[in-house]
PDB file of C-alpha atoms in Angstrom:
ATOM      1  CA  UNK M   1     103.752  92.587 110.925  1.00  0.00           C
ATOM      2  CA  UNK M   2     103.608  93.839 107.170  1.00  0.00           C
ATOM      3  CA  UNK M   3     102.463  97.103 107.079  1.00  0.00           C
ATOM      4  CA  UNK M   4     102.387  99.726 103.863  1.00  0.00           C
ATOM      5  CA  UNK M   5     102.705 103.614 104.939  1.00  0.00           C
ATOM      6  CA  UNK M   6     101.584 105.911 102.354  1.00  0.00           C
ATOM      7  CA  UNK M   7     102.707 109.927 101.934  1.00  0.00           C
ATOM      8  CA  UNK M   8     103.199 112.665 100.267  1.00  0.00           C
ATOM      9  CA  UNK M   9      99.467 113.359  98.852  1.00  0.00           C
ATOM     10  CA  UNK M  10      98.110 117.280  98.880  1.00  0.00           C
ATOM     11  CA  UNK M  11      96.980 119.890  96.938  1.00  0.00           C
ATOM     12  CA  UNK M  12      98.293 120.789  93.640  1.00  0.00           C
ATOM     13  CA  UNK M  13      97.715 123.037  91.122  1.00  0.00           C
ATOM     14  CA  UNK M  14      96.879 121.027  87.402  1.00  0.00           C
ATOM     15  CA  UNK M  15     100.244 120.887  85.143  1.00  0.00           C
ATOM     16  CA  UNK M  16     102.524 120.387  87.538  1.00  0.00           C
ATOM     17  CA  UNK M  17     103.874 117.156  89.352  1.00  0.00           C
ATOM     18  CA  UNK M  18     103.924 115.096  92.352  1.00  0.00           C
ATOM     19  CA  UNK M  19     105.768 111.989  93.948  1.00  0.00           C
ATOM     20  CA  UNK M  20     104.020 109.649  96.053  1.00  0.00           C
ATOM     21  CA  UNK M  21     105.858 107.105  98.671  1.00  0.00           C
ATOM     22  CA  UNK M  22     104.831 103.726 100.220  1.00  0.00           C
ATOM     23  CA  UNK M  23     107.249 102.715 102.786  1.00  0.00           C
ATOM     24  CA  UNK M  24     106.743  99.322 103.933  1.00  0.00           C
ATOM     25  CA  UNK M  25     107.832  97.530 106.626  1.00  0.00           C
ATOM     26  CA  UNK M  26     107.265  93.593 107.830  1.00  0.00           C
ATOM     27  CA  UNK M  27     108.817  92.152 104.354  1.00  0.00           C
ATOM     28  CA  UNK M  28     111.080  93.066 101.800  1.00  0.00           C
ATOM     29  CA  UNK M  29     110.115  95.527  99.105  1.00  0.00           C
ATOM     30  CA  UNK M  30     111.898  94.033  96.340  1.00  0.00           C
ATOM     31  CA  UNK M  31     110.845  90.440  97.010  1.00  0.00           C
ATOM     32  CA  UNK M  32     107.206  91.621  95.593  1.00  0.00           C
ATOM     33  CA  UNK M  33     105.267  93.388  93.097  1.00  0.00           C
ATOM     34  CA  UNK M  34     104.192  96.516  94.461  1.00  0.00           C
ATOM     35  CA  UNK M  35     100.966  98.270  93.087  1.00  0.00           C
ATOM     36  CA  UNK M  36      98.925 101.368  93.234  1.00  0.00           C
ATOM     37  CA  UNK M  37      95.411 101.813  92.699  1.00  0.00           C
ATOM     38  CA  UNK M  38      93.123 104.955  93.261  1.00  0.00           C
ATOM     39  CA  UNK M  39      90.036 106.289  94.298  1.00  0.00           C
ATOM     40  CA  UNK M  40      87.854 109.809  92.913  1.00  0.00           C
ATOM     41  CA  UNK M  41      85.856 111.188  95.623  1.00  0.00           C
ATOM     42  CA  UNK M  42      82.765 109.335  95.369  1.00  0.00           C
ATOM     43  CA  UNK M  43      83.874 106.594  93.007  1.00  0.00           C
ATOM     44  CA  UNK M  44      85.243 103.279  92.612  1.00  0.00           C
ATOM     45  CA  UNK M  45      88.435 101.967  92.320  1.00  0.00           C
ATOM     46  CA  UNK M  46      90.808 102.396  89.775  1.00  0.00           C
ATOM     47  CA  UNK M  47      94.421 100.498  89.102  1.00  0.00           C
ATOM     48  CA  UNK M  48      96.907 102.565  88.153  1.00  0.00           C
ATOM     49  CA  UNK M  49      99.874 100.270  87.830  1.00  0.00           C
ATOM     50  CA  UNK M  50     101.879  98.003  89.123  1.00  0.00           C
ATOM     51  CA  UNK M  51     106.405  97.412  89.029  1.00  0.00           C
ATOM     52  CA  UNK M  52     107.294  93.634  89.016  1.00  0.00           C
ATOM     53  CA  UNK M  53     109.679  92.337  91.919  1.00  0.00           C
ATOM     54  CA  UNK M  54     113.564  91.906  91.527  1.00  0.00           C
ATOM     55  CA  UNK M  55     113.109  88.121  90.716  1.00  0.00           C
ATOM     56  CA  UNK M  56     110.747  89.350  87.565  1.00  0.00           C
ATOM     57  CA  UNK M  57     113.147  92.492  86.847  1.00  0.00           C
ATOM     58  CA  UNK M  58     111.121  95.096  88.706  1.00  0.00           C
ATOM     59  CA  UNK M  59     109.837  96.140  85.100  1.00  0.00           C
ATOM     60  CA  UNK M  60     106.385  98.478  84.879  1.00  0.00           C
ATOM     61  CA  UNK M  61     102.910  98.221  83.514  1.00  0.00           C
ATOM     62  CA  UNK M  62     100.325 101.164  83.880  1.00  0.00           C
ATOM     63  CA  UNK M  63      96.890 101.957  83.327  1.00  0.00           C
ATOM     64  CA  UNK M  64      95.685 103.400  79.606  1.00  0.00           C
ATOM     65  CA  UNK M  65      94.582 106.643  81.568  1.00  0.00           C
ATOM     66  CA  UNK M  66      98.106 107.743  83.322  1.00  0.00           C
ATOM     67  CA  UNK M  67     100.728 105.670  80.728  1.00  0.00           C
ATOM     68  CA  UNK M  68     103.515 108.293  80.034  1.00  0.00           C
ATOM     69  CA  UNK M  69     102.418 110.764  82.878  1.00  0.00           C
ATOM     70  CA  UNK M  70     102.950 108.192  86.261  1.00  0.00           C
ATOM     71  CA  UNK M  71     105.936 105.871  86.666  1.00  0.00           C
ATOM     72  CA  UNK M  72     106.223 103.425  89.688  1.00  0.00           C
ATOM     73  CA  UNK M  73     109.911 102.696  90.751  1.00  0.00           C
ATOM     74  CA  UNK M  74     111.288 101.493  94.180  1.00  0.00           C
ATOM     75  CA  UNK M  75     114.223 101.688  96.282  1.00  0.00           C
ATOM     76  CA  UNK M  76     114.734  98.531  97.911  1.00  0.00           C
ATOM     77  CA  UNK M  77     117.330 100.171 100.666  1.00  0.00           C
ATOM     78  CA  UNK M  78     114.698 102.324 101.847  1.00  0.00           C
ATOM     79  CA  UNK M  79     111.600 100.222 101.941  1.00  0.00           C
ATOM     80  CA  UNK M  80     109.880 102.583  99.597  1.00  0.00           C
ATOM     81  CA  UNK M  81     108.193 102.211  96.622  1.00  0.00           C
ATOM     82  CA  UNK M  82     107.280 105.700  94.608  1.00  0.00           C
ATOM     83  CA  UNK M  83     104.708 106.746  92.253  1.00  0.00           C
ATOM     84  CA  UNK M  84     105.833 109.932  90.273  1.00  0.00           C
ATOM     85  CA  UNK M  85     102.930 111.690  89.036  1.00  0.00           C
ATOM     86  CA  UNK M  86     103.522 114.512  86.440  1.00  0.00           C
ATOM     87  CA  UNK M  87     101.506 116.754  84.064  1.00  0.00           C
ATOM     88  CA  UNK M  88      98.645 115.807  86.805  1.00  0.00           C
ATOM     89  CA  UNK M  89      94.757 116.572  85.621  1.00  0.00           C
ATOM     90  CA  UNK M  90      91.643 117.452  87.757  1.00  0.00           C
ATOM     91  CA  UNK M  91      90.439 113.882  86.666  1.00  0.00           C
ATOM     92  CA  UNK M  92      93.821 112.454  88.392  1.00  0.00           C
ATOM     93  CA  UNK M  93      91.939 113.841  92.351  1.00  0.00           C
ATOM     94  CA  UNK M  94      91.812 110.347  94.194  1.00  0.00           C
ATOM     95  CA  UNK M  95      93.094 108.879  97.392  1.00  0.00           C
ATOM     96  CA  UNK M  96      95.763 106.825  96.353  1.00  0.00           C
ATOM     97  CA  UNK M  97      96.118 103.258  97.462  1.00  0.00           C
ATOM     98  CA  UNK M  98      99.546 101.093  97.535  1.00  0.00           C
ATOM     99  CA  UNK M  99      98.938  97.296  97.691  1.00  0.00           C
ATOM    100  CA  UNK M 100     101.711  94.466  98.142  1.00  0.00           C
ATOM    101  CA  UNK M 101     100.961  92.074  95.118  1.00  0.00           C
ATOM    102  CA  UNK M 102     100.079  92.658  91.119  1.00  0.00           C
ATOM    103  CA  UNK M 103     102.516  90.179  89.625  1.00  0.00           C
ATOM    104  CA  UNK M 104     102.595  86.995  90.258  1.00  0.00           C
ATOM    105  CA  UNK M 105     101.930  87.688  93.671  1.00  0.00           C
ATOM    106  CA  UNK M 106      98.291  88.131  95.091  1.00  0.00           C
ATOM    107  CA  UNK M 107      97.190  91.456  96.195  1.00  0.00           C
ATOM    108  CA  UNK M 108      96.944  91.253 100.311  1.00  0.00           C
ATOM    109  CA  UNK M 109      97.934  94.130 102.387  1.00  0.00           C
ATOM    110  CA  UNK M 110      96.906  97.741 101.385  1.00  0.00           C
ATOM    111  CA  UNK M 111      97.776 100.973 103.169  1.00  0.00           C
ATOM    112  CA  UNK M 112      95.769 103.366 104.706  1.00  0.00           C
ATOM    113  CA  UNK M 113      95.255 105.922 101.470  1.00  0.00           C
ATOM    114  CA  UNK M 114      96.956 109.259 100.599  1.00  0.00           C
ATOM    115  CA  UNK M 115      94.627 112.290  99.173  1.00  0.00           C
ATOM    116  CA  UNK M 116      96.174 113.843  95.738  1.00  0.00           C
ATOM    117  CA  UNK M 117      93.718 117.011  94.857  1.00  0.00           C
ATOM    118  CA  UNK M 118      94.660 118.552  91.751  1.00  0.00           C
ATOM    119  CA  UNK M 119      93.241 121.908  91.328  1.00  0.00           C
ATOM    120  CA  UNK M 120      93.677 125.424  90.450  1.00  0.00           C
TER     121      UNK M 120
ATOM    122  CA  UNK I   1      89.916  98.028  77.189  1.00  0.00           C
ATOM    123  CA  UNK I   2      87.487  95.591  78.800  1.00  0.00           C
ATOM    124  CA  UNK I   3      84.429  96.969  80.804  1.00  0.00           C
ATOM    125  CA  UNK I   4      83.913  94.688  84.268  1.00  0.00           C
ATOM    126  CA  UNK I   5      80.007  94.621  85.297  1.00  0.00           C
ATOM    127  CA  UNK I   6      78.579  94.297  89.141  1.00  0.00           C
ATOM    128  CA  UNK I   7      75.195  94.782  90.365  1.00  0.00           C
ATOM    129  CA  UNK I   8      75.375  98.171  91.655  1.00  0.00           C
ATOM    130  CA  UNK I   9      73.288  97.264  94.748  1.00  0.00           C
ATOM    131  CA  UNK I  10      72.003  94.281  96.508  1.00  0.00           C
ATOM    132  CA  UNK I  11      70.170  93.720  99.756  1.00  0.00           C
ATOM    133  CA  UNK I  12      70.250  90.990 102.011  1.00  0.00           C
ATOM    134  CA  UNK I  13      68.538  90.391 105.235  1.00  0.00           C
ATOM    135  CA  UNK I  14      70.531  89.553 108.401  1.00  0.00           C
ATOM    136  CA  UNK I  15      71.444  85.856 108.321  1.00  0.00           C
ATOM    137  CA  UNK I  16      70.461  85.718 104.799  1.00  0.00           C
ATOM    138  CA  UNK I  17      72.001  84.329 101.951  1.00  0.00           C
ATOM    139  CA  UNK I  18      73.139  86.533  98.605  1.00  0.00           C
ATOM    140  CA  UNK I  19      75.552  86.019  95.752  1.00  0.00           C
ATOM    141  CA  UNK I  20      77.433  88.992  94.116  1.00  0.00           C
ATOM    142  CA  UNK I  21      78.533  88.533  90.594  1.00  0.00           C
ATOM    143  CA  UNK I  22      81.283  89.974  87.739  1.00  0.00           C
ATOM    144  CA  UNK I  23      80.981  89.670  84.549  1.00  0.00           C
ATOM    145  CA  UNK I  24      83.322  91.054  81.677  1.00  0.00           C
ATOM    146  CA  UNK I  25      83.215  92.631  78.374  1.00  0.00           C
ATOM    147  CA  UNK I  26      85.528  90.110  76.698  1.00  0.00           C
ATOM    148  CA  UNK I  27      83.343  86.938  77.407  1.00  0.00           C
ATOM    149  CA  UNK I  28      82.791  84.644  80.258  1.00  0.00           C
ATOM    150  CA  UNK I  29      84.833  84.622  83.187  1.00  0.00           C
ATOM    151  CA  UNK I  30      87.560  82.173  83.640  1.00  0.00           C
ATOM    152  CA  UNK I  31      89.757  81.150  86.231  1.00  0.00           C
ATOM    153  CA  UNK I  32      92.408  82.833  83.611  1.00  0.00           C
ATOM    154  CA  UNK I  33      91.064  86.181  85.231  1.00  0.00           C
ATOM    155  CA  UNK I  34      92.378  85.421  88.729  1.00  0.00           C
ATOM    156  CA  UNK I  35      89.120  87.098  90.184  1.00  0.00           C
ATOM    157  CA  UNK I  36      89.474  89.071  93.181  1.00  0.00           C
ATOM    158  CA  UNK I  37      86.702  90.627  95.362  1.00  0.00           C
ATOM    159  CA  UNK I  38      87.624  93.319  97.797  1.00  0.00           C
ATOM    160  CA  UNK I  39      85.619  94.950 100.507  1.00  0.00           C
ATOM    161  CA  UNK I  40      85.389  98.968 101.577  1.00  0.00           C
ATOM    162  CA  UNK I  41      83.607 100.177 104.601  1.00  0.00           C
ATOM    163  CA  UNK I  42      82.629 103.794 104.823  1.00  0.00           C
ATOM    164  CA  UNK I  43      86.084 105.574 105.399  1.00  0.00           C
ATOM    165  CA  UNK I  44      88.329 103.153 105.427  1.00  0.00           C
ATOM    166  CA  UNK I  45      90.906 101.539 102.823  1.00  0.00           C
ATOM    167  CA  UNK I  46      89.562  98.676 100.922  1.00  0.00           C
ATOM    168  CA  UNK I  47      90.967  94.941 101.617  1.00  0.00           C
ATOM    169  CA  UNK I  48      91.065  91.568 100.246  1.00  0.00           C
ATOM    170  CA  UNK I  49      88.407  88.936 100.787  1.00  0.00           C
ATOM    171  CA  UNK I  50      89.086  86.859  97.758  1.00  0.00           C
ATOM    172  CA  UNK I  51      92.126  86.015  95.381  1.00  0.00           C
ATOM    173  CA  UNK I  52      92.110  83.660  92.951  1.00  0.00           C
ATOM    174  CA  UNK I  53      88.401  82.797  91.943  1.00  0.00           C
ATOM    175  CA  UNK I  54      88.271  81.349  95.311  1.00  0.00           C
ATOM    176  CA  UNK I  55      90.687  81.787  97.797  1.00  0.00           C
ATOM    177  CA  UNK I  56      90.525  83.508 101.215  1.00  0.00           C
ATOM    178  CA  UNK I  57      93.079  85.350 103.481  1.00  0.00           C
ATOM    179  CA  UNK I  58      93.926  84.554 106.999  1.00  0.00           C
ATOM    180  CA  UNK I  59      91.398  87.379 108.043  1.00  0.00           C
ATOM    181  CA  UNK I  60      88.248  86.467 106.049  1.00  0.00           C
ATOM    182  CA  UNK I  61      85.303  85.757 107.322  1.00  0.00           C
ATOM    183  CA  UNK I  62      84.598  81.711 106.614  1.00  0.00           C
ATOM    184  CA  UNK I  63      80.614  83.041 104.998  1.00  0.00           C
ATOM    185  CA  UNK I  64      82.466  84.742 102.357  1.00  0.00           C
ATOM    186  CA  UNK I  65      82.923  82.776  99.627  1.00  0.00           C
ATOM    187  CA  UNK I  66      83.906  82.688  95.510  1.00  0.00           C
ATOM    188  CA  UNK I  67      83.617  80.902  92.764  1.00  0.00           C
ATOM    189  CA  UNK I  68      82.889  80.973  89.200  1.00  0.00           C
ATOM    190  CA  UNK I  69      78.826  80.848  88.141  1.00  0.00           C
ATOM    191  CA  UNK I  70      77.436  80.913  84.717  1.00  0.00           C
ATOM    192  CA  UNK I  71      80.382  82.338  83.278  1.00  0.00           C
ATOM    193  CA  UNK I  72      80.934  84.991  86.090  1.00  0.00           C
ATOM    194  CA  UNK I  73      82.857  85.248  89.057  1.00  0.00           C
ATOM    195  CA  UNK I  74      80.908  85.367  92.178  1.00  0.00           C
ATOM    196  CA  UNK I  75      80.884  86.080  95.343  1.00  0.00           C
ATOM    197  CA  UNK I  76      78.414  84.725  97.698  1.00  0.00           C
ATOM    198  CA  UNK I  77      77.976  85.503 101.520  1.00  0.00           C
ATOM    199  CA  UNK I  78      76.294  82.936 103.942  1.00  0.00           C
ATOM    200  CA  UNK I  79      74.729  84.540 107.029  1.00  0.00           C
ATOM    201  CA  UNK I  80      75.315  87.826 106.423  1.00  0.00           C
ATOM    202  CA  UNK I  81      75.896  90.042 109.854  1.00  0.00           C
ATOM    203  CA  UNK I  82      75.144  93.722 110.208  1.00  0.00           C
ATOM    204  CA  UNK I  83      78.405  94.604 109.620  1.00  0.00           C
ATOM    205  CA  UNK I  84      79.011  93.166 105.897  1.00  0.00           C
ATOM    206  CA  UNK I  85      77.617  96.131 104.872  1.00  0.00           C
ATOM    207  CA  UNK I  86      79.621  97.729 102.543  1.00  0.00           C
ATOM    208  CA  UNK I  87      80.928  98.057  99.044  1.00  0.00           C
ATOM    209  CA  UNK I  88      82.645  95.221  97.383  1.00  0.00           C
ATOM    210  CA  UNK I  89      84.364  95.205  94.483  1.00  0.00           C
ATOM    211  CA  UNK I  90      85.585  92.832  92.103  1.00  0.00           C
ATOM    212  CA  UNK I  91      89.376  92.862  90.098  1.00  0.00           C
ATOM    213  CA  UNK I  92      90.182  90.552  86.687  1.00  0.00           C
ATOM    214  CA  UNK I  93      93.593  90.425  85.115  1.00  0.00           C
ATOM    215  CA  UNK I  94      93.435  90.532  81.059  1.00  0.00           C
ATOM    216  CA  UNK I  95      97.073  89.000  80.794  1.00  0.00           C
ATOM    217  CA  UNK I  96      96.875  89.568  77.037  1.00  0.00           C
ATOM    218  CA  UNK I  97      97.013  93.317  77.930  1.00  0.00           C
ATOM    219  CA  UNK I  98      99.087  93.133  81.354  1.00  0.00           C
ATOM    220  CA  UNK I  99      95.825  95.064  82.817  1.00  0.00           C
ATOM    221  CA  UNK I 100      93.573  94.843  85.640  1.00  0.00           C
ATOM    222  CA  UNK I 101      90.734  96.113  85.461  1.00  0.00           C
ATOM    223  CA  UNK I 102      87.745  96.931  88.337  1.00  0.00           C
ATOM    224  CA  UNK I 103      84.596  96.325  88.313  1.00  0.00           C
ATOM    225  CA  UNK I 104      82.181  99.613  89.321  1.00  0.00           C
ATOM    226  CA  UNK I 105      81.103  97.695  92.964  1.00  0.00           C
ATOM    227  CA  UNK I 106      78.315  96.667  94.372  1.00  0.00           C
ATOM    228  CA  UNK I 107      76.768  98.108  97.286  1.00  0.00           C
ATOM    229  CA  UNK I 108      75.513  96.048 100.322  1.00  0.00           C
ATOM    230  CA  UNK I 109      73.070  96.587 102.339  1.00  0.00           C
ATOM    231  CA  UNK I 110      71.976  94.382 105.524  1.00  0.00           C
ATOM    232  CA  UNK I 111      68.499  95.070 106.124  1.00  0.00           C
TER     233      UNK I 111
END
């Protein structure tokens, strides 16, 4: 059964930094693209970037809005793929969404959500 | 960066019959744009009706639908049930610009 697990969401305070995890289970990480997308309180959804799989050389592509600040990588060992969120902003308060596909794969399976607040 | 349009809100009546659409920016919608159309219920995580313009997963409903319609990508729902209710979204791909982009979603409402 494929299943995506995401943690590591909470407060924090604007400036500062915060790495996300989506351990999956059911298939293997680095057989396929892995992406994230997000969520504001209240809005719609939002992709924020996606990491290619090991047969496309698990390079990156990100959204105008978090380029430079957020970088996906993965570590195939562990089942887990990572977002790294620094220099966060208020605007950057979503639940954050990992989905299996983005690449020349099709997005299927999504996990449950973590909540990133970013405030002072 | 390209804008993706939906109707924010539709309503269909139970067993009714209503078509969803998503247009972009750029032009008309192509096949190019490997249109997806996702569904949210209240407080849960989103998932994947459509891939593909027209494709469906193992777990969607057979009166969901999706196709391409007047230069749009649409998705229509036959019969609708009480609990189709919900937000739906639709996802293009701009390969030029390795980007997806979302559309703002369309709230359902069976009534």
């Amino acid at each position: 059964e494929v299943q995506l697990v995401e943690s590591g969401g909470g407060l924090v305070q604007p400036g500062r930094s915060l790495r996300l995890s989506c351990t999956v289970s059911g298939f293997s990480s680095g057989d396929f693209s892995m992406s994230w997308f997000r969520q504001a309180p209240g809005k719609g959804l939002e992709w924020v970037g996606f990491i290619r799989a090991k047969r496309d050389g698990g390079s990156t592509e990100y959204a105008a809005s978090v380029q430079v600040r957020f970088t996906i990588s993965r570590d195939d060992s562990k089942s887990i793929v990572y977002l790294q969120m620094n220099g966060l902003k208020t605007e950057d308060t979503a639940v954050y969404y990992c989905i299996r596909g983005g690449y020349g794969d099709r997005f299927d399976f999504w996990g449950q959500g973590t909540l990133v607040t970013v405030s002072s | 960066q390209a804008v993706v349009t939906q109707e924010p809100s539709l309503t269909v009546s139970p067993g009714g019959t209503v078509t969803l659409t998503c247009g972009s920016s750029t032009g008309a919608v192509t096949s190019g744009h490997w249109p997806y159309w996702f569904q949210q219920k209240p407080g849960q995580a989103p998932r994947t009706l459509i891939h593909d313009t027209s494709n469906k997963l193992s777990w969607t409903p057979a009166r969901f639908s999706g196709s391409l319609l007047g230069g749009k990508a649409a998705l229509t729902l036959s019969g609708a049930q009480p609990e189709d209710e919900a937000d739906y979204y639709c996802l293009l791909s701009y390969s030029d610009t390795r980007l997806w982009v979302f559309g703002g979603g369309t709230k359902l409402t069976v009534l």
